[in-house]
PDB file of C-alpha atoms and ligand atoms in Angstrom:
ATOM      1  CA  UNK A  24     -25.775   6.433   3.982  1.00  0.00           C
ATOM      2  CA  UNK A  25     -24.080   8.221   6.347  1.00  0.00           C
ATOM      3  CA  UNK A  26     -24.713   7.248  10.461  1.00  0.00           C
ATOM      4  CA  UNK A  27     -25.282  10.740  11.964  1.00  0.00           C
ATOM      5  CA  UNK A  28     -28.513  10.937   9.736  1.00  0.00           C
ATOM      6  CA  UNK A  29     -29.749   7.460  11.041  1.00  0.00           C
ATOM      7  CA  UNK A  30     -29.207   8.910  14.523  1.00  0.00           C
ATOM      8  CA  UNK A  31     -31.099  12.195  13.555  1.00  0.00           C
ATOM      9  CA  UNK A  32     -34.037   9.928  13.166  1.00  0.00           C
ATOM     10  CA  UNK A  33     -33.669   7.762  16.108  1.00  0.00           C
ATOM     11  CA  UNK A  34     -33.067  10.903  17.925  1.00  0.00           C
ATOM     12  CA  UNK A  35     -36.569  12.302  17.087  1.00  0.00           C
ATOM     13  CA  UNK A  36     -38.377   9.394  17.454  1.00  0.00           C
ATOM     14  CA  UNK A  37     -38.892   8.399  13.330  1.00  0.00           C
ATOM     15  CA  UNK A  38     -37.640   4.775  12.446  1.00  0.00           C
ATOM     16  CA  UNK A  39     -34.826   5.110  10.121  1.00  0.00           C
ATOM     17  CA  UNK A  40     -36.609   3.766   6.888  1.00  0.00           C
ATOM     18  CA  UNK A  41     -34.638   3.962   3.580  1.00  0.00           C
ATOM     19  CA  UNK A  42     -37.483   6.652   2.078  1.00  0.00           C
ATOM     20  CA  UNK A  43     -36.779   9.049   5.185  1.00  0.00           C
ATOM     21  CA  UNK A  44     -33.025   8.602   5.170  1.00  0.00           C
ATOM     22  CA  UNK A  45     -33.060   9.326   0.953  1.00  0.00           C
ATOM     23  CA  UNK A  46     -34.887  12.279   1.739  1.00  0.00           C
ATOM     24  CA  UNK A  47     -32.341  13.657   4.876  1.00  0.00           C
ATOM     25  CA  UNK A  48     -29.212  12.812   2.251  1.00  0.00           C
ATOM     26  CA  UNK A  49     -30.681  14.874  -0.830  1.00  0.00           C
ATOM     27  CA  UNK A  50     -31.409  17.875   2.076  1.00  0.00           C
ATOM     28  CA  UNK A  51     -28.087  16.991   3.266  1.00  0.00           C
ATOM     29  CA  UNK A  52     -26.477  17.279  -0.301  1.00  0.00           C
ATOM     30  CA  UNK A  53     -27.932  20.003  -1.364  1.00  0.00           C
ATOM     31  CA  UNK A  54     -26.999  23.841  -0.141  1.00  0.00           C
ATOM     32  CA  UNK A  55     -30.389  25.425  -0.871  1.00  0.00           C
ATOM     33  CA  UNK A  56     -33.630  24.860   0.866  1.00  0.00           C
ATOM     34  CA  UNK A  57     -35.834  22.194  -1.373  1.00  0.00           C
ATOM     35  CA  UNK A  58     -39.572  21.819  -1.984  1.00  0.00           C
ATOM     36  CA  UNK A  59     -41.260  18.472  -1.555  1.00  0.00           C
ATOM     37  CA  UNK A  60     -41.216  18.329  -5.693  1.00  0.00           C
ATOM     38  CA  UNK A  61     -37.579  19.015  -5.904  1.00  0.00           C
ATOM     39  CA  UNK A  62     -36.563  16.366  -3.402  1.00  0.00           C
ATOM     40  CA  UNK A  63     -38.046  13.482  -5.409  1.00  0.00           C
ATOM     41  CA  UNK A  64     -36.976  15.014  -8.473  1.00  0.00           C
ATOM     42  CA  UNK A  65     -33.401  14.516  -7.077  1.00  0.00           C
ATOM     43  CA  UNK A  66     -34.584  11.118  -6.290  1.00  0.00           C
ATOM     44  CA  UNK A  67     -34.671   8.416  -8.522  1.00  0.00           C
ATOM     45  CA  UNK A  68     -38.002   7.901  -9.769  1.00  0.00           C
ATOM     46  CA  UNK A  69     -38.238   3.702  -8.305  1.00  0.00           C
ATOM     47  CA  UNK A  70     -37.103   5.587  -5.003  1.00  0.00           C
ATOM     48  CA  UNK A  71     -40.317   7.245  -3.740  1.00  0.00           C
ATOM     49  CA  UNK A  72     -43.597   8.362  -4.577  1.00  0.00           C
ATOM     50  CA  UNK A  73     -44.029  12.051  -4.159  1.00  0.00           C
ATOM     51  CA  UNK A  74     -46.697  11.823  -1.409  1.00  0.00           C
ATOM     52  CA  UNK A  75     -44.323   9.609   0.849  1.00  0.00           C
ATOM     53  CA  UNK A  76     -41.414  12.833   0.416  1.00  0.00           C
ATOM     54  CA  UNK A  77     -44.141  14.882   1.352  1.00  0.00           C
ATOM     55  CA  UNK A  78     -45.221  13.183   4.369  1.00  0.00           C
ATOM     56  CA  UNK A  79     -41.692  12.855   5.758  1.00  0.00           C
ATOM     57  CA  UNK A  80     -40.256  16.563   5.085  1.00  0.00           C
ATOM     58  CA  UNK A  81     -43.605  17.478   7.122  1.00  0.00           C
ATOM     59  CA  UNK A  82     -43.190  15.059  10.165  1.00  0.00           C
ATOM     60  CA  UNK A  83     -39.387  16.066  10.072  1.00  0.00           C
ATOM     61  CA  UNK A  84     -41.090  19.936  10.286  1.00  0.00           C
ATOM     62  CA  UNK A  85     -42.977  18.701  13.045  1.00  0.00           C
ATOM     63  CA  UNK A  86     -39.781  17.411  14.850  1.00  0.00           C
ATOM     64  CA  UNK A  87     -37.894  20.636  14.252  1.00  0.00           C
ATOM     65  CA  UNK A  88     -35.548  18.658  12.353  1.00  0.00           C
ATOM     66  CA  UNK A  89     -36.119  20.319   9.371  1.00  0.00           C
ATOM     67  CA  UNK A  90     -36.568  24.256   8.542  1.00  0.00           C
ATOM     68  CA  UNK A  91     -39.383  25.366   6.563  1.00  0.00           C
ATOM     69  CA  UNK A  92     -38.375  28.107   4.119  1.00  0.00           C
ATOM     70  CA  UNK A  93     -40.730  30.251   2.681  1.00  0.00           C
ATOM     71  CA  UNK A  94     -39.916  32.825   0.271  1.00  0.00           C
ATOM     72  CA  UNK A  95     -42.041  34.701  -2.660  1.00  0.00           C
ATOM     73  CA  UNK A  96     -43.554  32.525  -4.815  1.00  0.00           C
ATOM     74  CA  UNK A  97     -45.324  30.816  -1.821  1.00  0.00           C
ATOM     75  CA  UNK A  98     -43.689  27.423  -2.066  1.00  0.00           C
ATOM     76  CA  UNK A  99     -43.012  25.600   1.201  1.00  0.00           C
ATOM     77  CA  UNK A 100     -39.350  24.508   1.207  1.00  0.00           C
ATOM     78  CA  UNK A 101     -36.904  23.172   3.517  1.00  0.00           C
ATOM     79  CA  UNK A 102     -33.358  22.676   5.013  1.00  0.00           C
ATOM     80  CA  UNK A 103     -31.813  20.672   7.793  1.00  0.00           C
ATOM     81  CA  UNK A 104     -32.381  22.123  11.136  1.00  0.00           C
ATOM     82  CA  UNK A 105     -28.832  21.140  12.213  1.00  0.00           C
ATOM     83  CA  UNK A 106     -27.092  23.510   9.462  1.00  0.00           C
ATOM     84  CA  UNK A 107     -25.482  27.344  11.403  1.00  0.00           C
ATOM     85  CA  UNK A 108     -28.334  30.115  11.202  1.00  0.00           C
ATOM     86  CA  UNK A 109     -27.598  31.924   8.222  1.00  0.00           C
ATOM     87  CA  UNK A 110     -29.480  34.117   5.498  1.00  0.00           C
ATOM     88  CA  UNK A 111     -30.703  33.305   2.070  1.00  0.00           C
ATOM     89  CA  UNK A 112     -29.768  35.433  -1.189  1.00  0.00           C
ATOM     90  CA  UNK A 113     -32.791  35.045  -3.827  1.00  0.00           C
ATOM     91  CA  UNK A 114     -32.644  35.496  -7.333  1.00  0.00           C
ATOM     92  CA  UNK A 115     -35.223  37.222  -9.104  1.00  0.00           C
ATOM     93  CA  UNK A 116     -34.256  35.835 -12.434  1.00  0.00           C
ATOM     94  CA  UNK A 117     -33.108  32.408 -12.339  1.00  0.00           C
ATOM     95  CA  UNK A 118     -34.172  31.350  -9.565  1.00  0.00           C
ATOM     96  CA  UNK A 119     -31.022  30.555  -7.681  1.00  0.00           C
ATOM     97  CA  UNK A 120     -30.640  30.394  -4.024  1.00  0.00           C
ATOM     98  CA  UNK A 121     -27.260  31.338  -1.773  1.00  0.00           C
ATOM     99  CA  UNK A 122     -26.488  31.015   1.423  1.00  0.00           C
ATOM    100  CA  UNK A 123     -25.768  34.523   3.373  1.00  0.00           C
ATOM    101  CA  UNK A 124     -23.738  33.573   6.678  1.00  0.00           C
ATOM    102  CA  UNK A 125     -23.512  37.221   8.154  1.00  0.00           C
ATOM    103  CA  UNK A 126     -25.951  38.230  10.579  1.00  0.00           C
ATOM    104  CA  UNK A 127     -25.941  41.069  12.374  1.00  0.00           C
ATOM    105  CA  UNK A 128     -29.824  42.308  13.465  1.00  0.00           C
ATOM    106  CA  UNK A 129     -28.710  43.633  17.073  1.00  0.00           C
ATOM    107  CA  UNK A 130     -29.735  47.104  15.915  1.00  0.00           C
ATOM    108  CA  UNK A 131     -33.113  45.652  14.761  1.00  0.00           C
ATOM    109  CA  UNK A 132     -33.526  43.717  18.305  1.00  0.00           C
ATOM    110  CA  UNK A 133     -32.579  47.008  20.286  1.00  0.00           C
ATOM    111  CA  UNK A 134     -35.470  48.737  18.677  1.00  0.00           C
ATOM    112  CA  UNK A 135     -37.886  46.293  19.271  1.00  0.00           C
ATOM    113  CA  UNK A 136     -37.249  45.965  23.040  1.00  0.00           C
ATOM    114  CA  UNK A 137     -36.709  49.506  23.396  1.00  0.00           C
ATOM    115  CA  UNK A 138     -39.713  50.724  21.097  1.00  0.00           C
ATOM    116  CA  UNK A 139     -41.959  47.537  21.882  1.00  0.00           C
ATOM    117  CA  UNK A 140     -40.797  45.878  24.873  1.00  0.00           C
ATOM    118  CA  UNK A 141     -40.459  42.995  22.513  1.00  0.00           C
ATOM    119  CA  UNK A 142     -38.196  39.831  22.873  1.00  0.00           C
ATOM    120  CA  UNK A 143     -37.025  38.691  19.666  1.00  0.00           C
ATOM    121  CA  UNK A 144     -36.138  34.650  20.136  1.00  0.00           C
ATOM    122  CA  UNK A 145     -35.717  34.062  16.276  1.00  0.00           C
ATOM    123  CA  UNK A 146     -35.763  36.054  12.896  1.00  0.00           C
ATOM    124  CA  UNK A 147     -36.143  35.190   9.039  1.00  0.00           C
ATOM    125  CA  UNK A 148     -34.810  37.225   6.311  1.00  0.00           C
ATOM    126  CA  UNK A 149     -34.272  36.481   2.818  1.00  0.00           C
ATOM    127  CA  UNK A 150     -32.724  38.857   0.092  1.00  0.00           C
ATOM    128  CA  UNK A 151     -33.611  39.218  -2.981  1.00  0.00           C
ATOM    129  CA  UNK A 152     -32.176  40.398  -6.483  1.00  0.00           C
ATOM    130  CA  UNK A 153     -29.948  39.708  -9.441  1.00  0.00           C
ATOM    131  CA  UNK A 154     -27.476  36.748  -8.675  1.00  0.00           C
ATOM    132  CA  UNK A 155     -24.008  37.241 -10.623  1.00  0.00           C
ATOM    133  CA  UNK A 156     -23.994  34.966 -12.936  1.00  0.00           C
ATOM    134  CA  UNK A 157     -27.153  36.836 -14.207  1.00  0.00           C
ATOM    135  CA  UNK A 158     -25.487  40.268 -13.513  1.00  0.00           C
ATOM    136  CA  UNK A 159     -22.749  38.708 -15.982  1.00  0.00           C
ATOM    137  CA  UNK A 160     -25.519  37.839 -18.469  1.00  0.00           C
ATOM    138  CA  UNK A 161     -27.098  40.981 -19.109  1.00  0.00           C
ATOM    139  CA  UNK A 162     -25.738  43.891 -16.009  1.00  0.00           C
TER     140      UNK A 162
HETATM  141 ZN1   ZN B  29     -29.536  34.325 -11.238  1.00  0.00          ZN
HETATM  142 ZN1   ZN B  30     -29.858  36.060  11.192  1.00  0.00          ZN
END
């Protein structure tokens, strides 16, 4: 396992057991945000108990290290902290889940300090729709 994960930990104040290490690889591996359930399922079984994946994606959440990602169907997932702000392209039919790297919500932070006198700091958006292999399927 690679060092920069091992210093992630030490960084944040976590010991760098095996079980949180797996858990930082599979997010690491992986270019969609995962739930708790799909981590260990990417685990092998002898690996970890799903309560122990659980535990550490929350205290990473807790450390910022992590991102929790929340889209439709309620389910708490989550990517790496470290990875470059980006969007998230949904689909409604299988499931799938892309990364979007454009951003461009100046025209949506104008209006809310000029309208509201609000300061955005962050955003969240997520698209959603018909991915293209399903377009392919069935357009
Ligand atoms: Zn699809
Ligand atoms: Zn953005």
């Amino acid at each position: 396992l690679s060092d920069p994960l091992r210093s992630l930990l030490v960084r944040h104040d976590l010991r760098a057991t095996r079980g949180r290490l797996n858990v930082l690889a599979v997010l690491q591996s992986t270019a969609r945000p995962l739930s708790a359930a799909e981590v260990h399922e990417r685990l092998a079984p002898e690996r970890a108990d799903l309560a122990t994946v659980y535990r550490s994606l929350e205290s990473f959440a807790d450390r910022s290290m992590v991102r929790p990602v929340v889209l439709r169907d309620g389910v708490r997932r989550f990517e790496l902290a470290e990875r470059k702000h980006h969007h998230h392209l949904i689909c409604d039919r299988c499931g799938s889940v892309q990364d979007l790297a454009a951003c461009n919500v100046s025209p949506f932070e104008s209006m809310a300090r000029d309208e509201h006198g609000f300061q955005v700091t962050d955003h969240a958006i997520e698209f959603f729709g018909i991915c293209q292999g399903c377009r392919a399927l069935s357009p």
